[in-house]
């Protein structure tokens, strides 16, 4: 009985992992596309993409357009660096 219960728990964990992994990959792809659009006119696009990706992963949103519109995503708007400046492009 203990072996059956242990096997059942392991199977349930593996099944949960199968459903969780694609959802995380989909979120990161969405962040990549949204950040590419957001940073398309940035002078230093590599830095913009890096920080936009960090902000998107944490906030789960990216404001529309290439500049401004931060009111659409308060978490994105309110993130600041250690120097107190806006972190998200």
CSV table of N, CA and C in Angstrom, one decimal:
chain,number,residue,atom,x,y,z
A,1,UNK,N,0.8,-1.2,0.0
A,1,UNK,CA,0.0,0.0,0.0
A,1,UNK,C,0.9,1.3,0.0
A,2,UNK,N,2.0,1.3,0.8
A,2,UNK,CA,2.9,2.4,0.8
A,2,UNK,C,3.5,2.7,-0.5
A,3,UNK,N,3.9,1.6,-1.2
A,3,UNK,CA,4.5,1.7,-2.5
A,3,UNK,C,3.5,2.4,-3.5
A,4,UNK,N,2.3,1.9,-3.5
A,4,UNK,CA,1.3,2.5,-4.3
A,4,UNK,C,1.1,3.9,-4.1
A,5,UNK,N,1.0,4.3,-2.8
A,5,UNK,CA,0.8,5.7,-2.5
A,5,UNK,C,2.0,6.6,-2.9
A,6,UNK,N,3.2,6.1,-2.7
A,6,UNK,CA,4.4,6.8,-3.1
A,6,UNK,C,4.4,7.0,-4.6
A,7,UNK,N,4.1,5.9,-5.3
A,7,UNK,CA,4.1,6.0,-6.8
A,7,UNK,C,3.0,7.0,-7.3
A,8,UNK,N,1.9,7.0,-6.6
A,8,UNK,CA,0.8,7.9,-7.0
A,8,UNK,C,1.2,9.4,-6.8
A,9,UNK,N,1.9,9.7,-5.7
A,9,UNK,CA,2.4,11.0,-5.4
A,9,UNK,C,3.4,11.5,-6.4
A,10,UNK,N,4.4,10.6,-6.8
A,10,UNK,CA,5.4,10.9,-7.8
A,10,UNK,C,4.7,11.2,-9.1
A,11,UNK,N,3.8,10.4,-9.5
A,11,UNK,CA,3.1,10.6,-10.7
A,11,UNK,C,2.3,11.9,-10.8
A,12,UNK,N,1.7,12.2,-9.7
A,12,UNK,CA,1.0,13.5,-9.6
A,12,UNK,C,1.9,14.7,-9.7
A,13,UNK,N,3.1,14.6,-9.1
A,13,UNK,CA,4.1,15.7,-9.2
A,13,UNK,C,4.6,15.8,-10.7
A,14,UNK,N,4.9,14.7,-11.3
A,14,UNK,CA,5.3,14.7,-12.7
A,14,UNK,C,4.2,15.3,-13.6
A,15,UNK,N,3.0,15.0,-13.4
A,15,UNK,CA,1.9,15.5,-14.2
A,15,UNK,C,1.8,17.0,-14.0
A,16,UNK,N,1.9,17.4,-12.8
A,16,UNK,CA,1.8,18.9,-12.5
A,16,UNK,C,3.0,19.6,-13.2
A,17,UNK,N,4.1,19.1,-13.2
A,17,UNK,CA,5.3,19.7,-13.8
A,17,UNK,C,5.1,19.8,-15.3
A,18,UNK,N,4.4,18.8,-15.9
A,18,UNK,CA,4.2,18.9,-17.4
A,18,UNK,C,3.2,20.0,-17.7
A,19,UNK,N,2.3,20.3,-16.9
A,19,UNK,CA,1.4,21.4,-17.2
A,19,UNK,C,1.9,22.8,-16.8
A,20,UNK,N,2.9,22.8,-15.9
A,20,UNK,CA,3.4,24.1,-15.4
A,20,UNK,C,4.5,24.6,-16.4
A,21,UNK,N,5.3,23.8,-16.9
A,21,UNK,CA,6.4,24.2,-17.8
A,21,UNK,C,6.0,24.9,-19.0
A,22,UNK,N,5.0,24.5,-19.8
A,22,UNK,CA,4.6,25.2,-21.0
A,22,UNK,C,4.0,26.6,-20.6
A,23,UNK,N,3.4,26.7,-19.5
A,23,UNK,CA,2.8,28.0,-19.2
A,23,UNK,C,3.9,29.0,-18.9
A,24,UNK,N,5.0,28.6,-18.3
A,24,UNK,CA,6.1,29.5,-18.0
A,24,UNK,C,6.8,29.9,-19.3
A,25,UNK,N,7.0,28.9,-20.2
A,25,UNK,CA,7.6,29.2,-21.5
A,25,UNK,C,6.8,30.2,-22.3
A,26,UNK,N,5.5,30.1,-22.2
A,26,UNK,CA,4.6,31.0,-22.9
A,26,UNK,C,4.7,32.4,-22.4
A,27,UNK,N,4.8,32.5,-21.1
A,27,UNK,CA,4.9,33.9,-20.5
A,27,UNK,C,6.2,34.5,-20.9
A,28,UNK,N,7.3,33.8,-20.9
A,28,UNK,CA,8.6,34.4,-21.3
A,28,UNK,C,8.6,34.8,-22.8
A,29,UNK,N,7.9,34.0,-23.6
A,29,UNK,CA,7.8,34.4,-25.0
A,29,UNK,C,6.9,35.6,-25.2
A,30,UNK,N,5.9,35.8,-24.4
A,30,UNK,CA,5.1,37.0,-24.5
A,30,UNK,C,5.9,38.2,-24.0
A,31,UNK,N,6.7,38.0,-23.0
A,31,UNK,CA,7.6,39.1,-22.5
A,31,UNK,C,8.6,39.5,-23.6
A,32,UNK,N,9.1,38.5,-24.3
A,32,UNK,CA,10.1,38.8,-25.3
A,32,UNK,C,9.5,39.6,-26.5
A,33,UNK,N,8.3,39.3,-26.9
A,33,UNK,CA,7.6,40.0,-28.0
A,33,UNK,C,7.2,41.4,-27.6
A,34,UNK,N,6.7,41.5,-26.4
A,34,UNK,CA,6.2,42.8,-25.9
A,34,UNK,C,7.4,43.7,-25.7
A,35,UNK,N,8.5,43.2,-25.1
A,35,UNK,CA,9.7,44.0,-24.9
A,35,UNK,C,10.4,44.4,-26.2
A,36,UNK,N,10.4,43.5,-27.2
A,36,UNK,CA,11.0,43.9,-28.5
A,36,UNK,C,10.2,45.1,-29.1
A,37,UNK,N,8.9,45.0,-28.9
A,37,UNK,CA,8.1,46.2,-29.5
A,37,UNK,C,8.4,47.4,-28.6
A,38,UNK,N,8.4,47.3,-27.3
A,38,UNK,CA,8.6,48.4,-26.4
A,38,UNK,C,10.0,49.0,-26.7
A,39,UNK,N,11.0,48.2,-26.9
A,39,UNK,CA,12.4,48.7,-27.1
A,39,UNK,C,12.8,49.0,-28.5
A,40,UNK,N,11.9,48.9,-29.5
A,40,UNK,CA,12.2,49.0,-30.9
A,40,UNK,C,12.9,50.3,-31.2
A,41,UNK,N,12.6,51.4,-30.5
A,41,UNK,CA,13.2,52.7,-30.8
A,41,UNK,C,14.2,53.2,-29.8
A,42,UNK,N,14.6,52.3,-28.9
A,42,UNK,CA,15.6,52.6,-27.9
A,42,UNK,C,17.0,52.8,-28.5
A,43,UNK,N,17.8,53.7,-28.0
A,43,UNK,CA,19.1,53.9,-28.4
A,43,UNK,C,20.0,52.8,-28.0
A,44,UNK,N,19.9,52.3,-26.8
A,44,UNK,CA,20.7,51.1,-26.3
A,44,UNK,C,19.7,50.0,-26.2
A,45,UNK,N,19.4,49.3,-27.3
A,45,UNK,CA,18.3,48.3,-27.2
A,45,UNK,C,18.6,47.1,-26.4
A,46,UNK,N,19.9,46.7,-26.3
A,46,UNK,CA,20.3,45.5,-25.4
A,46,UNK,C,19.9,45.8,-24.0
A,47,UNK,N,20.3,47.0,-23.5
A,47,UNK,CA,20.0,47.3,-22.1
A,47,UNK,C,18.5,47.4,-21.9
A,48,UNK,N,17.8,48.0,-22.8
A,48,UNK,CA,16.3,48.2,-22.7
A,48,UNK,C,15.7,46.8,-22.7
A,49,UNK,N,16.1,45.9,-23.5
A,49,UNK,CA,15.5,44.5,-23.5
A,49,UNK,C,15.7,43.8,-22.2
A,50,UNK,N,17.0,44.0,-21.7
A,50,UNK,CA,17.3,43.3,-20.4
A,50,UNK,C,16.4,43.8,-19.3
A,51,UNK,N,16.3,45.1,-19.1
A,51,UNK,CA,15.5,45.6,-18.0
A,51,UNK,C,14.0,45.4,-18.2
A,52,UNK,N,13.6,45.5,-19.5
A,52,UNK,CA,12.1,45.3,-19.8
A,52,UNK,C,11.8,43.8,-19.5
A,53,UNK,N,12.7,42.9,-19.8
A,53,UNK,CA,12.5,41.5,-19.5
A,53,UNK,C,12.4,41.2,-18.0
A,54,UNK,N,13.2,41.9,-17.2
A,54,UNK,CA,13.2,41.7,-15.8
A,54,UNK,C,11.9,42.2,-15.2
A,55,UNK,N,11.5,43.4,-15.7
A,55,UNK,CA,10.2,44.0,-15.2
A,55,UNK,C,9.0,43.2,-15.7
A,56,UNK,N,9.0,42.7,-16.9
A,56,UNK,CA,7.9,41.9,-17.4
A,56,UNK,C,7.7,40.6,-16.6
A,57,UNK,N,8.8,40.0,-16.3
A,57,UNK,CA,8.8,38.7,-15.6
A,57,UNK,C,8.2,38.9,-14.2
A,58,UNK,N,8.6,40.0,-13.6
A,58,UNK,CA,8.1,40.3,-12.2
A,58,UNK,C,6.6,40.8,-12.2
A,59,UNK,N,6.3,41.7,-13.1
A,59,UNK,CA,5.0,42.4,-13.1
A,59,UNK,C,4.0,41.7,-14.0
A,60,UNK,N,4.4,40.8,-14.9
A,60,UNK,CA,3.5,40.1,-15.8
A,60,UNK,C,2.8,41.0,-16.8
A,61,UNK,N,3.4,42.2,-17.1
A,61,UNK,CA,2.8,43.1,-18.1
A,61,UNK,C,3.8,44.1,-18.6
A,62,UNK,N,3.6,44.6,-19.7
A,62,UNK,CA,4.5,45.6,-20.3
A,62,UNK,C,3.5,46.7,-20.9
A,63,UNK,N,3.8,48.0,-20.7
A,63,UNK,CA,2.9,49.0,-21.2
A,63,UNK,C,3.0,49.0,-22.8
A,64,UNK,N,1.9,49.4,-23.4
A,64,UNK,CA,1.9,49.5,-24.9
A,64,UNK,C,2.7,50.6,-25.4
A,65,UNK,N,3.1,50.5,-26.6
A,65,UNK,CA,3.9,51.6,-27.3
A,65,UNK,C,5.4,51.5,-27.0
A,66,UNK,N,6.1,52.5,-27.5
A,66,UNK,CA,7.6,52.5,-27.3
A,66,UNK,C,8.0,53.4,-26.2
A,67,UNK,N,7.1,54.2,-25.7
A,67,UNK,CA,7.4,55.1,-24.6
A,67,UNK,C,6.1,55.6,-23.9
A,68,UNK,N,6.3,55.8,-22.6
A,68,UNK,CA,5.1,56.3,-21.8
A,68,UNK,C,4.1,55.1,-21.6
A,69,UNK,N,2.9,55.5,-21.3
A,69,UNK,CA,1.8,54.6,-21.1
A,69,UNK,C,2.0,53.7,-19.8
A,70,UNK,N,2.8,54.1,-18.9
A,70,UNK,CA,3.2,53.3,-17.8
A,70,UNK,C,2.0,53.2,-16.8
A,71,UNK,N,1.0,54.0,-17.0
A,71,UNK,CA,-0.2,53.9,-16.1
A,71,UNK,C,-1.0,52.6,-16.4
A,72,UNK,N,-0.7,51.9,-17.5
A,72,UNK,CA,-1.3,50.7,-17.8
A,72,UNK,C,-0.8,49.5,-17.0
A,73,UNK,N,0.4,49.7,-16.4
A,73,UNK,CA,1.0,48.6,-15.6
A,73,UNK,C,1.7,49.3,-14.4
A,74,UNK,N,0.9,49.5,-13.3
A,74,UNK,CA,1.5,50.2,-12.1
A,74,UNK,C,2.7,49.5,-11.5
A,75,UNK,N,2.8,48.2,-11.5
A,75,UNK,CA,4.0,47.5,-11.0
A,75,UNK,C,5.2,47.9,-11.8
A,76,UNK,N,5.1,47.9,-13.1
A,76,UNK,CA,6.1,48.2,-14.1
A,76,UNK,C,6.5,49.7,-13.8
A,77,UNK,N,5.6,50.6,-13.7
A,77,UNK,CA,5.8,52.0,-13.4
A,77,UNK,C,6.5,52.2,-12.1
A,78,UNK,N,6.2,51.5,-11.1
A,78,UNK,CA,6.7,51.8,-9.7
A,78,UNK,C,8.0,51.1,-9.4
A,79,UNK,N,8.6,50.2,-10.2
A,79,UNK,CA,9.8,49.6,-9.9
A,79,UNK,C,11.0,50.6,-10.1
A,80,UNK,N,11.8,50.7,-9.1
A,80,UNK,CA,13.0,51.7,-9.1
A,80,UNK,C,14.3,51.0,-8.9
A,81,UNK,N,15.3,51.6,-9.4
A,81,UNK,CA,16.7,51.0,-9.2
A,81,UNK,C,17.2,51.4,-7.7
A,82,UNK,N,18.3,50.9,-7.4
A,82,UNK,CA,18.9,51.2,-6.1
A,82,UNK,C,19.2,52.7,-5.9
A,83,UNK,N,19.2,53.4,-7.0
A,83,UNK,CA,19.5,54.8,-7.0
A,83,UNK,C,18.2,55.6,-7.0
A,84,UNK,N,17.0,54.9,-6.9
A,84,UNK,CA,15.7,55.6,-6.9
A,84,UNK,C,15.2,56.0,-8.3
A,85,UNK,N,15.9,55.6,-9.3
A,85,UNK,CA,15.4,56.0,-10.7
A,85,UNK,C,14.5,54.9,-11.2
A,86,UNK,N,13.6,55.2,-12.2
A,86,UNK,CA,12.8,54.1,-12.8
A,86,UNK,C,13.6,53.0,-13.4
A,87,UNK,N,13.3,51.8,-13.0
A,87,UNK,CA,14.1,50.6,-13.5
A,87,UNK,C,13.6,50.2,-14.9
A,88,UNK,N,12.3,50.3,-15.1
A,88,UNK,CA,11.7,49.7,-16.3
A,88,UNK,C,11.6,50.8,-17.4
A,89,UNK,N,12.0,50.4,-18.6
A,89,UNK,CA,12.0,51.3,-19.8
A,89,UNK,C,10.6,51.6,-20.3
